[in-house]
Short mmCIF file of C-alpha atoms in Angstrom, two decimals:
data_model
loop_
_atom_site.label_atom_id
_atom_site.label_comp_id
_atom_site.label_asym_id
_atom_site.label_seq_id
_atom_site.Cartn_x
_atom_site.Cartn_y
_atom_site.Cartn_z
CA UNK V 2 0.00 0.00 0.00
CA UNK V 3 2.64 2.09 0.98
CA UNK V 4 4.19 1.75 -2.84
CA UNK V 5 1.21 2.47 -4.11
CA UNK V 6 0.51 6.02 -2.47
CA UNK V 7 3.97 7.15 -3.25
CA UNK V 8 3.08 6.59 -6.76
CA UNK V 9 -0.08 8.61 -7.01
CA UNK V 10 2.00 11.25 -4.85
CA UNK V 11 4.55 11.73 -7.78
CA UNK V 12 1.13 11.46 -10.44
CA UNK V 13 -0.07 14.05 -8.85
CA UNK V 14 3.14 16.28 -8.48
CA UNK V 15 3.66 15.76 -12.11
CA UNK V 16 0.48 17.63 -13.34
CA UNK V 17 0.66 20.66 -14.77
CA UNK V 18 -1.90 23.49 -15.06
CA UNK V 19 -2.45 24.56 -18.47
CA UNK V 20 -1.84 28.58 -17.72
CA UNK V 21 1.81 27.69 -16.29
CA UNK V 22 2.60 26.12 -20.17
CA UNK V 23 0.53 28.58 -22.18
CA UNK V 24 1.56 32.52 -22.56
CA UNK V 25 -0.74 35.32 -23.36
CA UNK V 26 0.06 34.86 -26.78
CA UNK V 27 -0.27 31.44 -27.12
CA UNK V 28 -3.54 31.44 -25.97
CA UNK V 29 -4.85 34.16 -27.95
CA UNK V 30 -3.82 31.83 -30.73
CA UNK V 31 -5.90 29.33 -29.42
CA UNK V 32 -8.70 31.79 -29.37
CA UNK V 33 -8.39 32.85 -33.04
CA UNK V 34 -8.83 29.08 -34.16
CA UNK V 35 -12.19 29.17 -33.10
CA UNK V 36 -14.59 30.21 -35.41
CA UNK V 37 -17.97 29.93 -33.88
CA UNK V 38 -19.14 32.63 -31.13
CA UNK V 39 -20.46 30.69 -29.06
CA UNK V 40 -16.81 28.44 -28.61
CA UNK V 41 -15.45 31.71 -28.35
CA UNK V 42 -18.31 32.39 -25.14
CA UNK V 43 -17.08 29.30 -23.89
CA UNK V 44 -13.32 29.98 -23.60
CA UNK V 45 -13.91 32.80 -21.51
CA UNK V 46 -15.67 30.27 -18.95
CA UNK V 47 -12.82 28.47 -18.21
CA UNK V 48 -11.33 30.95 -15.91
CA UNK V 49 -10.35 34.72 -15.02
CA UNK V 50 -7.40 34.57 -16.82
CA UNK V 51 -8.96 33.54 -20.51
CA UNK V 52 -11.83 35.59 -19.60
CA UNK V 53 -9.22 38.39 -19.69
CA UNK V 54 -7.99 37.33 -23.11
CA UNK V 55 -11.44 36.67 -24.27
CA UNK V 56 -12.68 39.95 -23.65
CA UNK V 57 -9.35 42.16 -25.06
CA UNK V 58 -9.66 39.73 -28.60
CA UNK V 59 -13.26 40.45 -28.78
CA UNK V 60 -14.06 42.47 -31.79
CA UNK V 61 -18.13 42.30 -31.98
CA UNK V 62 -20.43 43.28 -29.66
CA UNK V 63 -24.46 44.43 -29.03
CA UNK V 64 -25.53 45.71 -26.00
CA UNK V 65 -28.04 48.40 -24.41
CA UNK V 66 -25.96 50.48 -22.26
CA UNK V 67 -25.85 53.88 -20.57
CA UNK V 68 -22.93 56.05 -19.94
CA UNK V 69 -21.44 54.03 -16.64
CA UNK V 70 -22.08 50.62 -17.84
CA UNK V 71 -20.31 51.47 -21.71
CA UNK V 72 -17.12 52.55 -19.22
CA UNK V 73 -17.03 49.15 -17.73
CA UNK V 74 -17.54 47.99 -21.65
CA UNK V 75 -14.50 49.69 -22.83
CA UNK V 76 -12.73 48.40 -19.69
CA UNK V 77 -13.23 44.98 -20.76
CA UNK V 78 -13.20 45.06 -24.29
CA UNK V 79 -10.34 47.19 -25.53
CA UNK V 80 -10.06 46.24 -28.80
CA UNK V 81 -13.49 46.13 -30.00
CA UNK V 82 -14.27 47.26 -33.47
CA UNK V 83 -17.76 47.22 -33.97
CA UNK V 84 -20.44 48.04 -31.58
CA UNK V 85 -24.35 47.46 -32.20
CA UNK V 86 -26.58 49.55 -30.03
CA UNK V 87 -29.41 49.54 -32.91
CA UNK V 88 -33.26 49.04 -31.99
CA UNK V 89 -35.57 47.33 -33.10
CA UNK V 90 -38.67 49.30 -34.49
CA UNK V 91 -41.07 47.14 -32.44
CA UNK V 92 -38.84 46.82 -29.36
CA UNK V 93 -37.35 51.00 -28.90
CA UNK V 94 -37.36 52.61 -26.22
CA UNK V 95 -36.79 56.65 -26.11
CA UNK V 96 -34.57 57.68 -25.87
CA UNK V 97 -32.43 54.65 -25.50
CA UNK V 98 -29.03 56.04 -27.12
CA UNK V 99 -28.26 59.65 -26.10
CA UNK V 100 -25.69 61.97 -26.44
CA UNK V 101 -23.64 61.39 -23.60
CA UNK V 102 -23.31 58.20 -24.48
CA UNK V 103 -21.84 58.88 -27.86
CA UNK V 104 -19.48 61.04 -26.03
CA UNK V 105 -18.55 57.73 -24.02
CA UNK V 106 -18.08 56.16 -27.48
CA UNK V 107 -16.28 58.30 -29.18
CA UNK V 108 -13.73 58.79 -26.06
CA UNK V 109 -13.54 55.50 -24.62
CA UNK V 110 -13.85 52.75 -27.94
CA UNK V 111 -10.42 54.31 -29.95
CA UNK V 112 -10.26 50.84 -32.21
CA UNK V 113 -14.13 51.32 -33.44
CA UNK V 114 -14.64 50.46 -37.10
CA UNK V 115 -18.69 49.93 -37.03
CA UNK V 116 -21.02 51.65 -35.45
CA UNK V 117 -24.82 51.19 -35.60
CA UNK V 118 -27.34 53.16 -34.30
CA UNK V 119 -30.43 53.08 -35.88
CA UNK V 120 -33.89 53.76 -34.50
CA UNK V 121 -31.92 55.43 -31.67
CA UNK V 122 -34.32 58.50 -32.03
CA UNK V 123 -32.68 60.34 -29.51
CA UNK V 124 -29.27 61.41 -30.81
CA UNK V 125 -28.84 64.74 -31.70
CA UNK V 126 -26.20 66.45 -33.88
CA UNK V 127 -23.97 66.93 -30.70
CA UNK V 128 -23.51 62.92 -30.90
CA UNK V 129 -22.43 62.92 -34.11
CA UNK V 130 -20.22 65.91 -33.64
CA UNK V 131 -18.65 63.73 -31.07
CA UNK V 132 -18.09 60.12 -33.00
CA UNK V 133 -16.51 62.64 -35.53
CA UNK V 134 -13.55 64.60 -33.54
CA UNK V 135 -12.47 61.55 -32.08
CA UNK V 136 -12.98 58.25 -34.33
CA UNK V 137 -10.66 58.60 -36.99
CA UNK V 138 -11.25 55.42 -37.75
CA UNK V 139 -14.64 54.54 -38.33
CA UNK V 140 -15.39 52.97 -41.16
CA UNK V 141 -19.09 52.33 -41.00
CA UNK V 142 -22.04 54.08 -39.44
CA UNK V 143 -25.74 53.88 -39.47
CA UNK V 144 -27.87 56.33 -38.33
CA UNK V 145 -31.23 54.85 -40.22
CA UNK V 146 -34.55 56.72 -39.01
CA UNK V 147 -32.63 58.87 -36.17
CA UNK V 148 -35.02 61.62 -36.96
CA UNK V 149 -33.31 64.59 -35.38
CA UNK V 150 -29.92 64.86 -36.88
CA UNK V 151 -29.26 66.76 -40.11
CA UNK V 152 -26.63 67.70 -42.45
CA UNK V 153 -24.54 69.52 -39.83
CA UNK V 154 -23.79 66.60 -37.26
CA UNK V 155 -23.27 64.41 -40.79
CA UNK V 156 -20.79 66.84 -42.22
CA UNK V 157 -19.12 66.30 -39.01
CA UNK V 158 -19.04 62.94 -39.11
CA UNK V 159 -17.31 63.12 -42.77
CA UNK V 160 -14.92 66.05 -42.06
CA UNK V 161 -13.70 63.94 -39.52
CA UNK V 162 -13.63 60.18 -40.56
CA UNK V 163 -12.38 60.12 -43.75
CA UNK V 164 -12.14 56.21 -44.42
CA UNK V 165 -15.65 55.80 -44.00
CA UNK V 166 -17.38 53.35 -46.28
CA UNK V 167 -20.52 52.63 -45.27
CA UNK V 168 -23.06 54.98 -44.31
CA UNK V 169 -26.76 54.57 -44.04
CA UNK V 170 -28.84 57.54 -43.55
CA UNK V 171 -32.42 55.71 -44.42
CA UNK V 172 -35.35 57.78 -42.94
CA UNK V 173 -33.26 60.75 -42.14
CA UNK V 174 -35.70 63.80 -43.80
CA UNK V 175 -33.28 66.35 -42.79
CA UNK V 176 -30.27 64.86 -44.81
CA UNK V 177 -29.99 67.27 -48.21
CA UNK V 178 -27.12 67.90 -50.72
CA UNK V 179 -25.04 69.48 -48.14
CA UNK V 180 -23.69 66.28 -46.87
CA UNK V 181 -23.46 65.05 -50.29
CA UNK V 182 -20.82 67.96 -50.71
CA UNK V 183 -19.19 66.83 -47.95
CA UNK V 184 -18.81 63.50 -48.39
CA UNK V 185 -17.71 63.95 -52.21
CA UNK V 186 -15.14 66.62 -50.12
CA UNK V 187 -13.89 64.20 -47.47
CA UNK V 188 -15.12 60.46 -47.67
CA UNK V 189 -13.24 59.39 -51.30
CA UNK V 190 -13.77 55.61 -50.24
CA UNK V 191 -17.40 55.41 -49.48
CA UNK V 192 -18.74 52.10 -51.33
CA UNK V 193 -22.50 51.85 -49.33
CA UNK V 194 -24.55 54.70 -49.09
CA UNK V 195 -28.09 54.10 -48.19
CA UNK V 196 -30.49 57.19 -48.66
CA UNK V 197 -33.64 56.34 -48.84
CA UNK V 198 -36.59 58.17 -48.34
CA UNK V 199 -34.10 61.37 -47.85
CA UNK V 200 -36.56 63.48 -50.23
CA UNK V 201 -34.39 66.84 -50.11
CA UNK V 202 -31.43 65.40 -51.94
CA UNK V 203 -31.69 66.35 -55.61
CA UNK V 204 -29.86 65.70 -58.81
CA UNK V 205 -27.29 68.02 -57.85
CA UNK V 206 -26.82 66.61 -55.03
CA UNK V 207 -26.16 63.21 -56.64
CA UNK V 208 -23.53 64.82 -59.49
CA UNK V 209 -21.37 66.67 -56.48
CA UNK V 210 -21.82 63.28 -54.80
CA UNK V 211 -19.94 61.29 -57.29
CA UNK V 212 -17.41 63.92 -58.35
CA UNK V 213 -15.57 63.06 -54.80
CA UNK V 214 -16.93 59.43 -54.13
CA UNK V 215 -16.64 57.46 -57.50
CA UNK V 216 -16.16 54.32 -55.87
CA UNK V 217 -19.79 53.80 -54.88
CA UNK V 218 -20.70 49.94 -55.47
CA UNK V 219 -24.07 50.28 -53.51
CA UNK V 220 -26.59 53.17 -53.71
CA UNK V 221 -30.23 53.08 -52.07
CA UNK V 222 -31.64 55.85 -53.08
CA UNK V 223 -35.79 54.56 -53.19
CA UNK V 224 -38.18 57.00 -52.70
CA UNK V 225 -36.22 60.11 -53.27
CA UNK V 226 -38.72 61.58 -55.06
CA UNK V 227 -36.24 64.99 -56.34
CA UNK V 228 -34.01 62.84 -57.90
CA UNK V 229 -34.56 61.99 -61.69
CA UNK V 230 -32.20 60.81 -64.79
CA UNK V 231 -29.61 64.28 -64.67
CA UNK V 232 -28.68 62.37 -61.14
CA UNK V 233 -28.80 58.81 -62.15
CA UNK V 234 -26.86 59.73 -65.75
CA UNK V 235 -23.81 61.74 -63.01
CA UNK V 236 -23.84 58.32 -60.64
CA UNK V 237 -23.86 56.11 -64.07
CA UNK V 238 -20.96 57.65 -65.72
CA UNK V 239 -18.69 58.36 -62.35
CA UNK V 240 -19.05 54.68 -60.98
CA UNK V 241 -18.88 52.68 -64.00
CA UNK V 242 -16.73 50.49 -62.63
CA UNK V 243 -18.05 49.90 -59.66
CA UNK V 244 -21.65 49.93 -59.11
CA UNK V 245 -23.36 46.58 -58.29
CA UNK V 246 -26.29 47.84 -56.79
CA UNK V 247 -29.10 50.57 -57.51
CA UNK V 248 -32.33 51.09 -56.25
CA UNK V 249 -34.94 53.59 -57.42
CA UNK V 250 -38.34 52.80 -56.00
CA UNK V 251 -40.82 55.24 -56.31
CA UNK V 252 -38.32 57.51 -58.12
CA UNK V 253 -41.27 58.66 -60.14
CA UNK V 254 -38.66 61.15 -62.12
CA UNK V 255 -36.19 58.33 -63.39
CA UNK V 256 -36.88 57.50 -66.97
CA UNK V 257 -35.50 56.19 -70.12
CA UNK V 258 -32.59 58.14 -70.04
CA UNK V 259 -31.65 56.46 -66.82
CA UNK V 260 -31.98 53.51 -68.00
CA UNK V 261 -30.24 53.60 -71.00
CA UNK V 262 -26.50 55.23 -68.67
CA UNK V 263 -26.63 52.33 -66.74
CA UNK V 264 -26.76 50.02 -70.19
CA UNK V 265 -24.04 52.31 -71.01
CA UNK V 266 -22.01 52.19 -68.11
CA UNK V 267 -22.86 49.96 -65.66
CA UNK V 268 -22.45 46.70 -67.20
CA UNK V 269 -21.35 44.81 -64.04
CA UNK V 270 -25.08 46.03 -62.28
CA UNK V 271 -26.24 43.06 -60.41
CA UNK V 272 -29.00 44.29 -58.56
CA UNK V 273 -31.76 47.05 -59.74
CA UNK V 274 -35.02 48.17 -58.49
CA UNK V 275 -37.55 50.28 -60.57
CA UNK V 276 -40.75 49.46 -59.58
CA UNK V 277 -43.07 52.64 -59.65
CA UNK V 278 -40.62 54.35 -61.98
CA UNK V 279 -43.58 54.71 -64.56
CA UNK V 280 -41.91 56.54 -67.53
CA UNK V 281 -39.67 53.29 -68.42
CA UNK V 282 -40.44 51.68 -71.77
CA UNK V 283 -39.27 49.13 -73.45
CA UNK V 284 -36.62 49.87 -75.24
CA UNK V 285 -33.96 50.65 -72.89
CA UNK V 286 -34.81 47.74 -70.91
CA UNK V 287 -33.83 45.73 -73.81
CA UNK V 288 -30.38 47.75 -74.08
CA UNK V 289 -29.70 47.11 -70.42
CA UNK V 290 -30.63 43.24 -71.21
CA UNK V 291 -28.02 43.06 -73.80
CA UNK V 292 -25.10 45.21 -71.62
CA UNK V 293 -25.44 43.54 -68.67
CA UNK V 294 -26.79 39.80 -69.51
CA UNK V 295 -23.93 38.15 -67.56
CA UNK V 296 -24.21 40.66 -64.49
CA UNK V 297 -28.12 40.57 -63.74
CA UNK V 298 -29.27 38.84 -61.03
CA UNK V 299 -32.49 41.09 -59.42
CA UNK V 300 -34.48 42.86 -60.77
CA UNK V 301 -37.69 44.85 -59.60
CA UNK V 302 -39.80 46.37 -61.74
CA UNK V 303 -43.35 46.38 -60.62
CA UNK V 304 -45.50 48.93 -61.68
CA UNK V 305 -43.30 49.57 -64.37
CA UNK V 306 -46.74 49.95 -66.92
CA UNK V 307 -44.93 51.21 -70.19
CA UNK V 308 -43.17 47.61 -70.22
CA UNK V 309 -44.51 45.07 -72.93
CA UNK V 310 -43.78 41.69 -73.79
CA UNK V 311 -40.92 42.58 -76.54
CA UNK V 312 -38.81 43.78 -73.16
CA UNK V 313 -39.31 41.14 -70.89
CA UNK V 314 -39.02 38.33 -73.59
CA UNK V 315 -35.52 39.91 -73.74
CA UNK V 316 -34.59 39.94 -70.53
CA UNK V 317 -35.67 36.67 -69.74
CA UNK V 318 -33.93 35.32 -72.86
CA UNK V 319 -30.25 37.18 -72.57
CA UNK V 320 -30.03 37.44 -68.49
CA UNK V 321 -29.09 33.95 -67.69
CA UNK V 322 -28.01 34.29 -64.33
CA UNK V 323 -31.43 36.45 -63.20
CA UNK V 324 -32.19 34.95 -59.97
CA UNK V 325 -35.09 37.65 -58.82
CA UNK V 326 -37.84 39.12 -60.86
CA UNK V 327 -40.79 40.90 -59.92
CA UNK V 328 -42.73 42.14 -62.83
CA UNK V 329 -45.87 42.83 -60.46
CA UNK V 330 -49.13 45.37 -61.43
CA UNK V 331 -47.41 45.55 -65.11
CA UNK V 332 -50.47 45.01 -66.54
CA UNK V 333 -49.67 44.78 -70.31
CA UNK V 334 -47.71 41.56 -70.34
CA UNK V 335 -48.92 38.44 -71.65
CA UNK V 336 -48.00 34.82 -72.26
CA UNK V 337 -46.17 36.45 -75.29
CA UNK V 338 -43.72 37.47 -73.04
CA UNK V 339 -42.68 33.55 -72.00
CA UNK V 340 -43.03 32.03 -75.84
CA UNK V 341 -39.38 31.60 -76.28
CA UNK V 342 -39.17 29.18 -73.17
CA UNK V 343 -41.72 26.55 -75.15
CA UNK V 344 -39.95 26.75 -78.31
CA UNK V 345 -36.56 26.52 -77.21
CA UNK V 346 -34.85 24.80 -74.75
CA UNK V 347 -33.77 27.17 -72.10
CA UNK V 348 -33.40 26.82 -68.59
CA UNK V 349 -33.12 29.59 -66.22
CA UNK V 350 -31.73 30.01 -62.81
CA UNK V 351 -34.65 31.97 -61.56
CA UNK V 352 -35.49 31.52 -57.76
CA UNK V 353 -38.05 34.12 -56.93
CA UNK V 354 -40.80 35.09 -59.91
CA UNK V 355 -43.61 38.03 -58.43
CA UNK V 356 -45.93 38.23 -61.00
CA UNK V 357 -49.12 39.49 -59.17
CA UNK V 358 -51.69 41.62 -60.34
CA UNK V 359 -50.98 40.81 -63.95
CA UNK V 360 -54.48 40.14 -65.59
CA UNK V 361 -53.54 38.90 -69.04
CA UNK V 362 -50.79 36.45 -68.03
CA UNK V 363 -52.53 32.62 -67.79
CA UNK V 364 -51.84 29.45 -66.65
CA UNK V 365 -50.18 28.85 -70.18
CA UNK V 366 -47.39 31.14 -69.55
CA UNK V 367 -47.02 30.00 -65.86
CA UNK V 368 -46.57 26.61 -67.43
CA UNK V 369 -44.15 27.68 -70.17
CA UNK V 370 -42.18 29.18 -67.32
CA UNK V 371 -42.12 26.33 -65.14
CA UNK V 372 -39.98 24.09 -68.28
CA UNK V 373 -37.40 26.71 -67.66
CA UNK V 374 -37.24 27.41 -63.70
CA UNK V 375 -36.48 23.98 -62.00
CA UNK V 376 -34.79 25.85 -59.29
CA UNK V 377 -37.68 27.82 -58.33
CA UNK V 378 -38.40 28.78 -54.35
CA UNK V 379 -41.11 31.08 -54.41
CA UNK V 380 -43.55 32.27 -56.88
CA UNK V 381 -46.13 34.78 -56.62
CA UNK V 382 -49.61 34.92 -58.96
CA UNK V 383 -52.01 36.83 -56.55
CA UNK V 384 -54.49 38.87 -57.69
CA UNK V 385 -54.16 36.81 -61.21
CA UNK V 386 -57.53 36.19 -62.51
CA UNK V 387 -56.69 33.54 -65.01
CA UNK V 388 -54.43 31.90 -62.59
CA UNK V 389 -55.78 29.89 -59.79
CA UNK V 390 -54.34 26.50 -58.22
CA UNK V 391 -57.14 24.55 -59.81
CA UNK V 392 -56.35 25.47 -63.32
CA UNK V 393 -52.69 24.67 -62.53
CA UNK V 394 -53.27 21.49 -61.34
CA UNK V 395 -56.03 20.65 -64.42
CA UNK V 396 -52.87 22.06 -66.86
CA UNK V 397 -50.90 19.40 -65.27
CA UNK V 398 -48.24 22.26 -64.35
CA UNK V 399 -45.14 20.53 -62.29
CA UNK V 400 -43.28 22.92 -59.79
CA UNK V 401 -40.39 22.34 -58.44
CA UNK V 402 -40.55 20.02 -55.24
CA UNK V 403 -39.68 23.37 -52.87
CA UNK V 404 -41.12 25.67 -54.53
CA UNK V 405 -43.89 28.18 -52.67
CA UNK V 406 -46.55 29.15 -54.89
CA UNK V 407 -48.27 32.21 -53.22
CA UNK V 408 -52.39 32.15 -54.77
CA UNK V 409 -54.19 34.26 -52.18
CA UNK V 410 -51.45 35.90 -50.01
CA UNK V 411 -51.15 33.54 -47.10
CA UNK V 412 -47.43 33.18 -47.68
CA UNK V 413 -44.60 35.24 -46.20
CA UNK V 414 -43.10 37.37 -49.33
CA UNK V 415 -39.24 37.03 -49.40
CA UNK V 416 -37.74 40.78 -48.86
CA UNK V 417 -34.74 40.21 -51.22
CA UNK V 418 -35.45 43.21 -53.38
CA UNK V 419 -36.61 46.03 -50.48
#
């Protein structure tokens, strides 16, 4: 017996702890390794010590803090680069996010690259003024449906953070082409600016816009109802290169010659939203078909009513890679518009199809569709009065397996092209 408790004596004198092998460093390699958030939660349970290192490596956070407790934050995390204090519309509180706590922010979180605050209705242009004199270094902010700032706590925010590339301003009715000036003046790398519903920004606001920021490759600019094609013709021309993404909804001033800049310019658009932009016809549809046929892959264009069949038998034909399409309320297409997919053998790699309130589409053309779309997810006929599930089922239609077919509105509409 006595041998055998002088053996587990020197077992036991031989183990180690882990922290007396492992250096800071060593563990914060560790740390980087893992790649899900909650593993990373999980590290910092082991003890004090990688609780320490947990919280200095972590880059990410959301919380709903005041001034004291977003001390203690910066305390702990010292390193953090974005921070999400955002509301929820259904969920705000007011004034949640004040001033004084953007003056925390901006003193106490140095490494900050993201910052979102929307629905935080209570900030003021002081706040900005703030996040602007001290982070150099932010790089994305939004400020979506904070209803009191304007263009001087904005301009503030540009003069002073000039890598910003991201900025979303959504809701903000105070916004006008002041801060476009300044932005074109100080922020030459924005790539994603998101304006919509800012209704005092006009075309020359757009056209001073680009002459500084020409590297735009995202640009929400729906319901802006002052801007028309002298603005979208500036944005075409400057960010040939770059734009990806444009949307126009309710732009009730855009028109043909829009259209036909980005066919000129933009042929690497992926993404484009015109529904309720009324004055669109045909043929520059057909010219932005044929320029950007590889590119295409949504595209919005309800209440378009000047588009025919000619146009959207083009598009369907040349834009292979189309994924989205919502050709809702136009109400002069036909089956004409879908002959080309029975006569010839095309397939398309079309996931979402809206074609509601279209009264002279039938359950032909859904079924010439359907020989084309096996990867289908979600298609929407309401308000189709010569399409209804019985007729589909007595024209022996076959949908894909998952597809959602959306008759009478009981179905959750995907929100791919808001």
């Amino acid at each position: 017996m006595a041998g055998d408790d002088s053996h587990l004596q020197n077992d036991v004198v031989s183990v180690h702890c882990i922290n007396d092998s492992l250096g800071d460093d060593e563990l914060r390699a560790v740390l980087s390794r893992l790649g899900d958030d909650k593993d990373k939660e999980v590290f910092g349970l082991v003890c004090k010590r990688w609780l320490r290192i947990q919280s200095t490596e972590r880059k990410k956070l959301c919380a709903r803090a005041g001034p004291h407790m977003l001390r203690k934050i910066a305390a702990r995390f010292t390193r953090l680069h974005e921070l999400d204090l955002s509301q929820s519309v259904s969920r705000s509180f007011y004034p949640g996010v004040t001033d004084s706590d953007l003056s925390v922010i901006a003193t106490a979180f140095s490494c900050l690259r993201i910052l979102n605050l929307q629905n935080c209705k209570g900030i003021t242009d002081n706040g900005l003024a703030a996040i602007g004199s001290s982070l150099s270094s932010l790089q994305s902010l939004d400020v979506s449906y904070c209803r009191k700032i304007t263009d001087k706590g904005l301009s503030a925010v540009a003069e002073g953070c000039h890598d910003l590339r991201t900025l979303h301003l959504a809701g903000c009715r105070f916004v006008s082409d002041s801060l476009m000036k300044a932005l074109s003046k100080n922020c030459h790398y924005v790539e994603e600016l998101g304006l919509q519903g800012c209704t005092n920004i006009t075309n020359s606001g757009l056209s001073v816009l680009v002459e500084g920021c020409r590297r735009i490759k995202y640009l929400d600019i729906n319901k802006c109802s002052n801007i028309g094609d002298i603005g979208i013709t500036s944005v075409s021309e400057a960010c040939s290169l770059t734009l990806r993404t444009l949307k126009l909804l309710d732009c009730y001033k855009v028109g043909d010659d829009s259209i036909l800049s980005l066919a000129n310019y933009c042929k690497n658009l992926e993404t484009l939203v015109i529904g309720g932009c009324r004055n669109i016809s045909d043929e520059p549809m057909k010219s932005l078909a044929a320029s950007c046929s590889n590119s295409l892959r949504k595209l919005r264009m309800d209440w378009c009513l000047n588009i025919t069949d000619s146009s959207l038998d083009c598009i369907i034909s040349k834009c292979r890679e189309l994924e989205v399409l919502d050709i809702g309320c136009c109400e002069e297409l036909t089956d004409a518009a879908f002959q080309q997919l029975g006569s010839e053998n095309i397939m398309l790699g079309m996931k979402i199809l809206k074609v509601s309130n279209c009264p002279k589409i039938t359950v032909e053309g859904i079924k010439k569709l359907m020989k084309s779309c096996e990867y289908l997810e979600y298609l929407d006929v309401r308000s189709c009065p010569l399409i209804t599930k019985a007729g589909c089922e007595e024209a022996g239609i076959q949908f894909p397996e998952s597809c959602k077919i959306n008759f009478t509105g009981s179905l959750a509409e995907p929100d791919v092209l808001l």
